[in-house]
Coordinates of C-alpha atoms in Angstrom, one line a residue:
X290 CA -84.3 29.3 61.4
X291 CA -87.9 28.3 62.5
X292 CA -89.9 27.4 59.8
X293 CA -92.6 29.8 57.7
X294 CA -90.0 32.6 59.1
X295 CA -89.7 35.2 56.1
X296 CA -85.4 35.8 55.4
X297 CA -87.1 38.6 53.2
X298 CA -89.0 41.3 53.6
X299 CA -92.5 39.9 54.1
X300 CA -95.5 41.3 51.7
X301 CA -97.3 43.7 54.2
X302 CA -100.1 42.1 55.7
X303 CA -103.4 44.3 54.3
X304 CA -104.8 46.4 57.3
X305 CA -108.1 45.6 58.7
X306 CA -110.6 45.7 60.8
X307 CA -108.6 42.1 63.0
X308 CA -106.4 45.1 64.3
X309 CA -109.0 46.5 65.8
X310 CA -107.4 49.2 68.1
X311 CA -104.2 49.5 66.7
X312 CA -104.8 52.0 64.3
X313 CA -103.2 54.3 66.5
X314 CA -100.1 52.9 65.6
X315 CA -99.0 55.7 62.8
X316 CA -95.5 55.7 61.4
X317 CA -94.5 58.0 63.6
X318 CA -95.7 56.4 66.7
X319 CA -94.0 53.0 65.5
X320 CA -90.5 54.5 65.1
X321 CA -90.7 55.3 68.5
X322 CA -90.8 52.2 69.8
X323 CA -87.4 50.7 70.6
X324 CA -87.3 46.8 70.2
X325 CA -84.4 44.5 71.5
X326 CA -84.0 41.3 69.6
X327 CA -81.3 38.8 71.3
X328 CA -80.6 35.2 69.9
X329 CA -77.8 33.7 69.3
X330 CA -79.5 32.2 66.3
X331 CA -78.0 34.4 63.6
X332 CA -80.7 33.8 61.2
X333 CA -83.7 34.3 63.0
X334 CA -82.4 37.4 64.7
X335 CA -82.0 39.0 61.3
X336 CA -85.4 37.5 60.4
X337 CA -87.1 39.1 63.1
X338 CA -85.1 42.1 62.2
X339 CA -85.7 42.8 58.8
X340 CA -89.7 41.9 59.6
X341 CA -89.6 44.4 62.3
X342 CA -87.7 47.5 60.8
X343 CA -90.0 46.5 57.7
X344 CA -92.8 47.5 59.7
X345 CA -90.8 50.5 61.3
X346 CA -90.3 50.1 64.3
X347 CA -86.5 50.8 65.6
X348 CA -84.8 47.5 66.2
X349 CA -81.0 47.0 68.2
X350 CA -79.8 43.4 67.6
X351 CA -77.6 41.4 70.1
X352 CA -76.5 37.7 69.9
X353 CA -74.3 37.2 73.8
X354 CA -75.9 37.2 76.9
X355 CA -73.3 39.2 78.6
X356 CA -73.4 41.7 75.2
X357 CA -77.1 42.0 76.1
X358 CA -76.7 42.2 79.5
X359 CA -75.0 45.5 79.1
X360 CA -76.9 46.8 76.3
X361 CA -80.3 46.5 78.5
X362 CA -78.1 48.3 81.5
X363 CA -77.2 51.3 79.5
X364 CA -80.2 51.4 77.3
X365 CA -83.8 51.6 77.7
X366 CA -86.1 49.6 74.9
X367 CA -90.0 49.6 74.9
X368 CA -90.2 45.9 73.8
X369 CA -87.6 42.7 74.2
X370 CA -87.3 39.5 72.2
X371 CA -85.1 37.3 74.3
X372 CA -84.1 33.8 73.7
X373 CA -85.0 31.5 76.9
X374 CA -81.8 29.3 76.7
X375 CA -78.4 31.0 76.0
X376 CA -75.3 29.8 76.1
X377 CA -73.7 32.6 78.1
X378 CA -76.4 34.2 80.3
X379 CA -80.0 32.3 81.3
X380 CA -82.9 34.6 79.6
X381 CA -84.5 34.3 83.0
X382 CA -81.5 36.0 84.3
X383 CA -81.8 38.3 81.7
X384 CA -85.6 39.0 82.2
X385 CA -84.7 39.5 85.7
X386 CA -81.6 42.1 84.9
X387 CA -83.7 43.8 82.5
X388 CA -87.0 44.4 84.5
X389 CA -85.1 45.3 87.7
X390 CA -83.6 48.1 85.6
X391 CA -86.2 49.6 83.5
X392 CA -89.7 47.7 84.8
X393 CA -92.1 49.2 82.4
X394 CA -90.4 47.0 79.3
X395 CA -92.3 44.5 78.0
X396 CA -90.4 41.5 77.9
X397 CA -91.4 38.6 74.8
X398 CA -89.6 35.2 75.9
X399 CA -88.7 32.9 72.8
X400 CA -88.4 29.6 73.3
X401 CA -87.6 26.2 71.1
X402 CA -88.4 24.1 74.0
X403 CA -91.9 25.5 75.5
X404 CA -93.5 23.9 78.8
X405 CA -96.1 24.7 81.7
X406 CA -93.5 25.2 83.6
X407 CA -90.6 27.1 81.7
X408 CA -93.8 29.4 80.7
X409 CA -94.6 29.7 84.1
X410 CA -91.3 30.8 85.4
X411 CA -90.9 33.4 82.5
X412 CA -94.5 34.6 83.1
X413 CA -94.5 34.8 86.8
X414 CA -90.7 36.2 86.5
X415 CA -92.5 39.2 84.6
X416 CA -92.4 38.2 81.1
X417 CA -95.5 39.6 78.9
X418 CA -95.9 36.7 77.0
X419 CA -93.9 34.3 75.2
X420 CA -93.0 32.9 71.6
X421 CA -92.6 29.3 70.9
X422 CA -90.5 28.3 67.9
X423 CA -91.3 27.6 65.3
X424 CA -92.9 30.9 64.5
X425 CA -94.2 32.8 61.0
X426 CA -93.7 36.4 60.5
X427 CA -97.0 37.1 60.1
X428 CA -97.5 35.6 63.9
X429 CA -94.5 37.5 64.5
X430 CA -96.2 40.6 62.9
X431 CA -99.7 40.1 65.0
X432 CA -97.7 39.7 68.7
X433 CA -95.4 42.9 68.4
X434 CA -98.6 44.5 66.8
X435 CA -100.1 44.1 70.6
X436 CA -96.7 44.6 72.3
X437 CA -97.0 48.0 70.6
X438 CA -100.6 48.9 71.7
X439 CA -99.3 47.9 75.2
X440 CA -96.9 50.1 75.1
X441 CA -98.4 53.0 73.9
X442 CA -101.3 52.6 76.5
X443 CA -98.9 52.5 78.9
X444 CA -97.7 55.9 77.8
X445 CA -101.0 57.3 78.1
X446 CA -101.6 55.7 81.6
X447 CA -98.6 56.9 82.9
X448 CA -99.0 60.1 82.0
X449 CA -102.6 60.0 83.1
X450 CA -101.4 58.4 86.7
X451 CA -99.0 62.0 86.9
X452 CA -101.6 64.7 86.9
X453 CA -103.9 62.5 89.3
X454 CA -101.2 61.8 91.6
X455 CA -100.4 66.1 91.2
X456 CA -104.2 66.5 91.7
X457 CA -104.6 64.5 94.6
X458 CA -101.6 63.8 96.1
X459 CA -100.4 60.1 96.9
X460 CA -104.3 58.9 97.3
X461 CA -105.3 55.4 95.7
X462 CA -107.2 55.3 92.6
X463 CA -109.5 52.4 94.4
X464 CA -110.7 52.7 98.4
X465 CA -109.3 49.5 100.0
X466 CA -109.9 49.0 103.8
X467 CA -108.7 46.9 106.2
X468 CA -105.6 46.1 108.5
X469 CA -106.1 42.3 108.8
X470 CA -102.9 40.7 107.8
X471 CA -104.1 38.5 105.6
X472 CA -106.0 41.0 103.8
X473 CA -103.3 43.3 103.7
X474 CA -100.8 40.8 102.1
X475 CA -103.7 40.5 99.2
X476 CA -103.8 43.9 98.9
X477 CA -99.4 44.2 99.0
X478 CA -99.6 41.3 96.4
X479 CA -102.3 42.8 94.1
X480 CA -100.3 45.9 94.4
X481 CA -96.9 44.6 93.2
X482 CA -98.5 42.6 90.1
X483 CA -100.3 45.8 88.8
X484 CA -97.2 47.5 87.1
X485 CA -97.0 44.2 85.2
X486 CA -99.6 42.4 82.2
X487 CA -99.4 38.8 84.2
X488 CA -102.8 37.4 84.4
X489 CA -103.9 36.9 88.2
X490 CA -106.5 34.4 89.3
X491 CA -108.4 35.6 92.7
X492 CA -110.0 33.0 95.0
X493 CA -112.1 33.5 97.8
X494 CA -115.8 33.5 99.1
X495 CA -118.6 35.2 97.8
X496 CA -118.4 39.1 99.3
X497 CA -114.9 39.0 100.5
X498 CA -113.8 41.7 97.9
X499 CA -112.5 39.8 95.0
X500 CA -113.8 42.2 92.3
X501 CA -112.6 45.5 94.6
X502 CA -108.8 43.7 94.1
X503 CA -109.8 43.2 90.4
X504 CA -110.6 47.0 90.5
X505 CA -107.6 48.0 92.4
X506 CA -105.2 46.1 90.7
X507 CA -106.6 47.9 87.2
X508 CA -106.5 51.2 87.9
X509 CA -102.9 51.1 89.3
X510 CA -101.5 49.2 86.2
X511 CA -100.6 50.6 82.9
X512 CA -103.6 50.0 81.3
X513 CA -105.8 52.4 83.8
X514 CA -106.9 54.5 81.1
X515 CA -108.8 51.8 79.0
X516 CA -111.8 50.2 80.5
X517 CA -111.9 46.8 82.8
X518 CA -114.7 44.7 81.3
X519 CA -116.2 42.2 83.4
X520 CA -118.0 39.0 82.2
X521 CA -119.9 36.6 84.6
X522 CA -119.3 32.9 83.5
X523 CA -122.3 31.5 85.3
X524 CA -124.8 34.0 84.7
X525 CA -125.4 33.3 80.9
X526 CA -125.9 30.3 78.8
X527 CA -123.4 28.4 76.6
X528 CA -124.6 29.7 73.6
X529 CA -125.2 33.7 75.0
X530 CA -122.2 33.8 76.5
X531 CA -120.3 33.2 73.7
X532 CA -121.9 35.7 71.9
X533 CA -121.4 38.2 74.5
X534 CA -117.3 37.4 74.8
X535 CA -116.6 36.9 70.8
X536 CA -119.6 39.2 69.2
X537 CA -121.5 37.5 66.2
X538 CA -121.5 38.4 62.9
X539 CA -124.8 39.2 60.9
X540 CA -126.7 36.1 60.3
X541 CA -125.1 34.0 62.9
X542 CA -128.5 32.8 64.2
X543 CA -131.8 34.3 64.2
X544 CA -131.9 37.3 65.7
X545 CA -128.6 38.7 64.4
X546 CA -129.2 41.4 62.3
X547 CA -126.1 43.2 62.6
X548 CA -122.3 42.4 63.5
X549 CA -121.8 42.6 67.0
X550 CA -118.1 43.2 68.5
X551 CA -118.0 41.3 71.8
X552 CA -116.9 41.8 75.5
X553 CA -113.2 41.0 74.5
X554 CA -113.3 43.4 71.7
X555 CA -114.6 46.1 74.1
X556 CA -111.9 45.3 77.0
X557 CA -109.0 46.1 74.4
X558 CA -106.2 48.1 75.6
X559 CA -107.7 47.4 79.1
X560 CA -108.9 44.5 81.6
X561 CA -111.1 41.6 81.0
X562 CA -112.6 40.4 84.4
X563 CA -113.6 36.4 84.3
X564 CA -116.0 36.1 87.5
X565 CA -116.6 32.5 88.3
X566 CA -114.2 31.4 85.6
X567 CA -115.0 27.6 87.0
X568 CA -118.4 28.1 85.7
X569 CA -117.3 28.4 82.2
X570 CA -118.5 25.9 80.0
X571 CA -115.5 24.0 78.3
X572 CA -115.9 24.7 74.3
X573 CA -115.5 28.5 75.4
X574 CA -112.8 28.2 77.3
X575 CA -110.9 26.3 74.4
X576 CA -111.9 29.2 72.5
X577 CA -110.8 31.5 74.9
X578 CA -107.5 30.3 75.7
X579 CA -106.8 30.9 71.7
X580 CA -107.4 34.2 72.4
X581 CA -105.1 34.7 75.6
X582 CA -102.3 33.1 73.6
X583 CA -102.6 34.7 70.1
X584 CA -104.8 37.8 70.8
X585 CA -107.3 36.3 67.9
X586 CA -110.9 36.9 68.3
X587 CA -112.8 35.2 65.6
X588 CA -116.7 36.0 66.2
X589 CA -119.7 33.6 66.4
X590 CA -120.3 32.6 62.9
X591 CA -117.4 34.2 61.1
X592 CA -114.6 31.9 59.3
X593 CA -112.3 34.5 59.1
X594 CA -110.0 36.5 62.1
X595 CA -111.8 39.2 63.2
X596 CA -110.0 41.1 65.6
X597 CA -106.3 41.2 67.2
X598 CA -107.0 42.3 71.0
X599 CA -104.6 43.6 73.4
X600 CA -105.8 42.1 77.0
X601 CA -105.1 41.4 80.6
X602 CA -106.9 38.9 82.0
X603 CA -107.9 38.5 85.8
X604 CA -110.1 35.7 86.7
X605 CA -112.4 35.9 90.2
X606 CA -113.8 32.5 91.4
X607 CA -115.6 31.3 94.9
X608 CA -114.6 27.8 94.2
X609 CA -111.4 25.3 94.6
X610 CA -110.0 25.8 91.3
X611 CA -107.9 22.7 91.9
X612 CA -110.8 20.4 91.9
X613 CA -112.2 21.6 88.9
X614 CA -109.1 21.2 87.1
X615 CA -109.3 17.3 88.9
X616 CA -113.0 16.6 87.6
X617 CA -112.3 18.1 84.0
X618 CA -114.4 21.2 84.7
X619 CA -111.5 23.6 84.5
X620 CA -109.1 22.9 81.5
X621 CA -105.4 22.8 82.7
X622 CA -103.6 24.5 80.3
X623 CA -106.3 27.8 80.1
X624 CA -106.0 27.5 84.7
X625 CA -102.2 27.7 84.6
X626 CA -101.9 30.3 82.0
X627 CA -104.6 32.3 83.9
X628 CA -103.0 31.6 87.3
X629 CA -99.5 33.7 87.1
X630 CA -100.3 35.3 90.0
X631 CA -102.7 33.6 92.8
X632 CA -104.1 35.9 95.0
X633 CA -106.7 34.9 98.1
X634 CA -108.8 37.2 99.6
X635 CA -109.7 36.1 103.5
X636 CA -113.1 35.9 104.7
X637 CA -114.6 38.4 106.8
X638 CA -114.9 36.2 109.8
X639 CA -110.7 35.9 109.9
X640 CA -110.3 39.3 109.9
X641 CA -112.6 40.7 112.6
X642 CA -110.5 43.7 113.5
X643 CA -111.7 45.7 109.9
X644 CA -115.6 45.0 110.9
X645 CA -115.4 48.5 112.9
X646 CA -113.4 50.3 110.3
X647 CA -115.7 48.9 107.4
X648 CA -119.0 49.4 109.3
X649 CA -117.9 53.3 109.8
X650 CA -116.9 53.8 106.0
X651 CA -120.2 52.2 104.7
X652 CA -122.4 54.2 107.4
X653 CA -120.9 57.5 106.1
X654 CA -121.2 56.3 102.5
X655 CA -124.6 55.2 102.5
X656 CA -125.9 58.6 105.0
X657 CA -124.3 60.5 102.1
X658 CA -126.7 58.5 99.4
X659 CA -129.9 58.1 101.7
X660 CA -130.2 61.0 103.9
X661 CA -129.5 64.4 104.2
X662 CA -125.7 64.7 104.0
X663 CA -125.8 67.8 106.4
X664 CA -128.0 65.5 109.2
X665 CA -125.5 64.1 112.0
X666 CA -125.2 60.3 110.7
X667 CA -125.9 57.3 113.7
X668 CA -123.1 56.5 115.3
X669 CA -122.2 52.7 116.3
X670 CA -121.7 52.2 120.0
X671 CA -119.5 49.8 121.6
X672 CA -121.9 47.2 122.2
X673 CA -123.1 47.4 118.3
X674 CA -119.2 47.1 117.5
X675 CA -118.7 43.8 119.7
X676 CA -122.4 42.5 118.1
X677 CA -121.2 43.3 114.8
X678 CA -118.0 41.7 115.4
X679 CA -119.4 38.3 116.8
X680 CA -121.3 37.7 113.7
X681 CA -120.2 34.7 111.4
X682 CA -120.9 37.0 108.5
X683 CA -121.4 34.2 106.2
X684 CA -122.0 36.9 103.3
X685 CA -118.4 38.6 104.2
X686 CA -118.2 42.8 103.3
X687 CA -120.7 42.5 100.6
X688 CA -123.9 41.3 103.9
X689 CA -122.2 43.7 106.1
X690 CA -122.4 46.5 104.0
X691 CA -126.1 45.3 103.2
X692 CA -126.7 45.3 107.1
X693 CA -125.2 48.8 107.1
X694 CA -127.1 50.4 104.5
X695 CA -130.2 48.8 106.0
X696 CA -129.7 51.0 109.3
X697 CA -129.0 53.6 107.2
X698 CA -132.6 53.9 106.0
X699 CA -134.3 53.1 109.2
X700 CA -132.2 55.5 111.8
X701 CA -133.1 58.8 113.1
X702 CA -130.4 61.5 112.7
X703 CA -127.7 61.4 115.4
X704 CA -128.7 58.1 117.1
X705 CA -126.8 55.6 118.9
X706 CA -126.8 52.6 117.1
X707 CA -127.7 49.1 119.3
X708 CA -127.5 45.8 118.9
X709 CA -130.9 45.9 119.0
X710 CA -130.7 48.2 115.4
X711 CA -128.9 45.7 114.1
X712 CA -130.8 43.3 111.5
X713 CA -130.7 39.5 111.3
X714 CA -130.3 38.5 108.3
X715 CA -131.0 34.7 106.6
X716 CA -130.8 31.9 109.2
X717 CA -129.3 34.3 111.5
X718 CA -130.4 34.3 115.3
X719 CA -129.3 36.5 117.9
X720 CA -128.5 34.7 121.2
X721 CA -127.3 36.6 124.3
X722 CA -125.9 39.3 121.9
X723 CA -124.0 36.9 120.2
X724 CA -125.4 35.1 116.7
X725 CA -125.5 31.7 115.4
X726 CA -125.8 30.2 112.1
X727 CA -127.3 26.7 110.9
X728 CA -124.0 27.3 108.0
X729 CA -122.0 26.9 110.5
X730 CA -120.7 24.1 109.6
X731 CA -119.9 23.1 106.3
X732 CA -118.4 20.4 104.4
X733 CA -116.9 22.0 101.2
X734 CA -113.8 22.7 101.9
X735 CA -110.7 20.2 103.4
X736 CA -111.5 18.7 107.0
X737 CA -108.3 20.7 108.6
X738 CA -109.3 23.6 107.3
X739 CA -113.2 23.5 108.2
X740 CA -111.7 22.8 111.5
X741 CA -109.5 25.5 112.0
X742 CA -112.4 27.6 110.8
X743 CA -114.9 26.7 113.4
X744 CA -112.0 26.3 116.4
X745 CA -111.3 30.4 114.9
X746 CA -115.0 31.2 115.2
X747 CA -115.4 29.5 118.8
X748 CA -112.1 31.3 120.5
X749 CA -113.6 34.7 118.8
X750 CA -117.2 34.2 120.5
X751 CA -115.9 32.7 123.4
X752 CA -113.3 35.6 124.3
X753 CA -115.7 38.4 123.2
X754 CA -118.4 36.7 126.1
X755 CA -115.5 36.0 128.3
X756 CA -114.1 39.3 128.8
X757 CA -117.1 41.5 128.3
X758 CA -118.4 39.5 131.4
X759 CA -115.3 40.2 133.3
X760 CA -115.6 43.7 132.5
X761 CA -112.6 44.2 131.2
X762 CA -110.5 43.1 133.9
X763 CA -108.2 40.6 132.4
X764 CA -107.1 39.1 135.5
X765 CA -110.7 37.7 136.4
X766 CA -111.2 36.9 132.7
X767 CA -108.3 34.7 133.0
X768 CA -109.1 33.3 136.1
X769 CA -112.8 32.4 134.8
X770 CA -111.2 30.7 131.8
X771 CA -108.1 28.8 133.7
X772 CA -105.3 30.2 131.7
X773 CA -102.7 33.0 132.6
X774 CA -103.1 36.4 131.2
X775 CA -100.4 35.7 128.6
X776 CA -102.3 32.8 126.9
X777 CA -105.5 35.3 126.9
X778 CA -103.5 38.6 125.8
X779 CA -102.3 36.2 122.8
X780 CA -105.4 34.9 121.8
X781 CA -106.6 38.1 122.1
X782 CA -104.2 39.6 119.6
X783 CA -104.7 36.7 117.1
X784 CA -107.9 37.5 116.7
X785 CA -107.3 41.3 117.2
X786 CA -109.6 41.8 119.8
X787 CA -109.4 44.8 122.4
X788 CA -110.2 45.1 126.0
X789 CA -111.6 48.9 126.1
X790 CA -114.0 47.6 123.1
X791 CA -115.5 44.5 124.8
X792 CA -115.9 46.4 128.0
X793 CA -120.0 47.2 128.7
X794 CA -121.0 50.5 129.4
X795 CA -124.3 49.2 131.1

């Protein structure tokens, strides 16, 4: 029995204003909820039990693996308890069996032995969060508290989800672009993880689309009906930016004249977005990972808890995480509960076939904004395409749809669009209707992978000039370059370049 765990029923903890957001949770509403407790450790399974129906919710005890096995096949429950090691049955097996059957159960793994890297495994297997022994009832009482507000936004998601999928048919609730397949495995990824709470840490460059995943990966999960909240890391001071992600009370420091309920308090029942988590000083994130694992917010200046939050976390950086874990930058423990699910979103420059597709969507979008929506809209010509395409695009979607919305304010109604009409931006220079860049070449990243990088950018710029000299005709482009038409077709195709689009109408 793990110690500080109540045999008894446990004096009921006074209601406050630290369950902020739960007061949703009526009688009613509570014996609804259908828990699962299995153990094999008789007394804390009645423990949590008499806790638990104390508090009203509906409770099914099991103490075998195989006995649970069959009780989660035949029956559905809102929330499980389940024991990490049994004797019978793994409680990763049973996770698995369990979420395979009814996905939308949030599963709570306890553990007596807890590591990074059992966590890990039950977190990335699909766990919600887990419970280390020993364990009070009262932390007991604070973890199903948020389970159930889970749960019940879920409901309301869900149902929300139904009448805009009626309303609209099978469209997504976030515009994602592109056919790249390394941007289309981000989106697959981001797509899976959304029916789950996992946290999900996003890498890639600035503009390449990390807070559109963010976005998408909200508004298809079960919390889609609550807000996504985000916070930038590196745009605030220590001291501000703590006050912005706890709140304050009155009299904190001067200035505070009121209590304030912060960004985390704001993001319950919904998404928190960290952008350029790296960035975060250190005493904050200490602070903050109290909050990911206990759902405690205590404000700037109070000495008492004064919230219990229900949150899933998503954290957006432009940086190597790794190396700020290495230098001490990045605490350890706060990246690997944060980083459940890795996603990386590509550059722009490694998926060149989606420059035509995102240049036409941001041309129609801006036109709508700009200009008269009833005015033909410029149209991009063949030899803007291959100029836009042979860009670096250092700045990834986010310059390109700059350089889009640019044109947008300059063209006549109904014009072709040139390269000419196409703006340099930054260090850029346009040479023989291709572009170079004095960031060419950079020195942040691993030498085989800046090198891979550049050799990606040279076969682009040098296939684009090759064949748009040749015309088209892939037997003198081949012959030019002194390699059969197989090696250029496949280089072509990596790079997901076309023939009719590099051919010159002049």
């Amino acid at each position: 029995m793990p110690a500080a765990m109540p045999s008894k029923r446990p004096s009921r903890r006074p209601a406050a204003r630290e369950v902020i957001g739960l007061a949703q949770l009526t009688p009613e509403l509570k014996a609804s909820i259908r828990i699962l407790i299995v153990d094999d450790e008789r007394s804390l399974r009645e423990s949590c039990a008499s806790v638990l129906e104390y508090e009203g919710y509906h409770v099914t005890l099991c103490s075998r693996g195989e006995e649970a096995r069959d009780v989660l096949k035949r029956n559905k429950f809102d929330i499980v308890l389940l024991d990490l090691y049994l004797p019978e049955i793994p409680g990763i097996r049973l996770l698995r069996t369990c979420l395979e059957t009814h996905p939308d159960t949030i599963v709570i793994m306890i553990t007596g032995n807890p590591s990074i890297d059992s966590s890990l495994e039950a977190l990335r297997a699909g766990a919600w969060d887990y419970l280390p022994k020993p364990f009070s009832g009262s932390h007991l009482q604070i973890l199903l508290g948020r389970a159930a507000h889970a749960v019940l936004v879920a409901r309301e998601s869900h149902a929300w989800q139904a009448s805009f999928a009626r309303a609209n048919g099978n469209s997504d609730l976030v515009t994602v672009l592109g056919t790249a397949p390394g941007f289309r495995r981000a989106v697959d990824l981001a797509r899976r993880v959304a029916g789950t709470d996992a946290s999900v840490f996003i890498t890639g460059e600035s503009g390449s689309g990390k807070e559109l995943i963010a976005q998408f990966i909200h508004h298809h999960s079960r919390r889609s009906t609550r807000a996504i909240v985000a916070v930038n890391c590196a745009a605030l001071p220590e001291a501000l930016l703590e006050s912005e992600m706890f709140g304050h009370c009155k009299g904190a420091f001067t200035g505070a004249v009121r209590d304030k309920p912060g960004l985390l308090e704001a993001a319950n029942g919904g998404t928190l977005l960290l952008d350029e988590l790296v960035e975060m000083p250190t005493p904050i994130q200490a602070k903050l990972l109290r909050v990911i694992q206990d759902g405690v917010v205590r404000r700037v200046g109070s000495e008492t808890t004064d919230a219990i939050v229900n949150v899933r976390f998503i954290a957006c950086t432009n940086r190597h995480p790794e190396e700020a874990v290495a230098s001490g930058r990045l605490r350890e423990d706060l990246y690997y509960r944060l980083r459940v699910v890795p996603i990386h979103v590509p550059p722009l420059r490694e998926r060149p076939a989606d420059i035509p597709l995102l240049a036409e969507y941001f041309l129609k979008h801006y036109w709508t904004r700009h200009r008269d929506p009833g005015a033909p809209p410029p149209r991009l010509s063949e030899s803007a395409v291959r100029a836009l395409r042979a860009r670096p695009w250092p700045g990834n979607v986010r310059e390109l749809q700059n350089v889009v919305e640019h044109m947008v304010v300059l063209l006549e109604p109904g014009t072709e669009i040139t390269p000419e009409d196409i703006p340099a931006l930054g260090d850029q220079v346009a040479v023989e209707g291709q572009t170079c860049s004095a960031s060419d070449v950079s020195t942040e990243g691993p030498y085989y992978e800046a090198r891979d990088r550049l050799v990606a950018e040279f076969e682009l710029r040098y296939l684009t000039q090759l064949v748009t000299r040749a015309g088209g005709n892939m037997s003198r482009a081949a012959r030019a370059a002194e390699v059969d038409r197989t090696t250029l077709y496949r280089l072509m195709e990596r790079h997901g370049l076309h023939r009719k689009l590099l051919t010159s109408d002049d």
